[in-house]
């Protein structure tokens, strides 16, 4: 799991650790980070959780997911009608009264590949690779349509952070998923703004 926490921003993580971690590098006296910094070594929060997320290799190799747009990956294949409803809700959003975007499908790639059947969030995120366009408007998350998504009212998709708060996940109703990824990509909002809906 530590690899998944680091693989998208490895150099930045090491730079930050070198600058802010407690060390005896210069004067031989250990220094402590400022309390308000809240700095911890990479992976600390994951390792100290009561239920740390664990990566287990899939039974078979999974396809690579190139993130040219935001991704919604289907991992439950038991109800095609429910999946179609999820896709429709993500595309339509909450309607024209919410914003000017009429079809969020332009910003989301719907991955309907049985190779991902029963894949865990960690297995999905391990397959995500940045797209070729560094200027592309993409959030630092991957969305998953799992069993709960297909079965529960509102079709809540699981949102898995890829850079900030790696190892945690939360759910948003399918009809707000499109506007969420657009606002995250633009930097208008952050993950905390959407976690409030995950009560």
mmCIF file of N, CA and C in Angstrom, residues 41 63 96 101 107 115 122 145 159 192:
data_model
loop_
_atom_site.group_PDB
_atom_site.id
_atom_site.type_symbol
_atom_site.label_atom_id
_atom_site.label_comp_id
_atom_site.label_asym_id
_atom_site.label_seq_id
_atom_site.Cartn_x
_atom_site.Cartn_y
_atom_site.Cartn_z
ATOM 1 N N UNK A 41 6.032 11.119 8.277
ATOM 2 C CA UNK A 41 6.603 10.365 7.159
ATOM 3 C C UNK A 41 5.512 9.743 6.298
ATOM 4 N N UNK A 63 -5.884 -4.636 -16.812
ATOM 5 C CA UNK A 63 -5.446 -3.658 -17.812
ATOM 6 C C UNK A 63 -4.995 -2.353 -17.163
ATOM 7 N N UNK A 96 -29.783 21.027 -15.654
ATOM 8 C CA UNK A 96 -29.279 22.315 -16.140
ATOM 9 C C UNK A 96 -29.349 23.403 -15.084
ATOM 10 N N UNK A 101 -22.964 22.839 -17.599
ATOM 11 C CA UNK A 101 -22.550 21.606 -18.271
ATOM 12 C C UNK A 101 -23.758 20.689 -18.424
ATOM 13 N N UNK A 107 -16.151 14.571 -19.532
ATOM 14 C CA UNK A 107 -15.115 14.657 -18.517
ATOM 15 C C UNK A 107 -14.857 13.330 -17.806
ATOM 16 N N UNK A 115 -12.698 -7.497 -16.912
ATOM 17 C CA UNK A 115 -11.414 -7.822 -16.277
ATOM 18 C C UNK A 115 -11.338 -7.243 -14.863
ATOM 19 N N UNK A 122 -7.830 -0.747 -4.097
ATOM 20 C CA UNK A 122 -6.375 -0.693 -4.202
ATOM 21 C C UNK A 122 -5.882 -1.287 -5.512
ATOM 22 N N UNK A 145 -17.543 1.976 -9.452
ATOM 23 C CA UNK A 145 -18.933 1.524 -9.329
ATOM 24 C C UNK A 145 -18.898 0.071 -8.875
ATOM 25 N N UNK A 159 -15.297 7.093 -4.280
ATOM 26 C CA UNK A 159 -14.261 8.012 -4.736
ATOM 27 C C UNK A 159 -12.964 7.652 -4.009
ATOM 28 N N UNK A 192 -12.497 17.513 0.994
ATOM 29 C CA UNK A 192 -13.304 17.733 2.187
ATOM 30 C C UNK A 192 -14.684 18.290 1.889
#
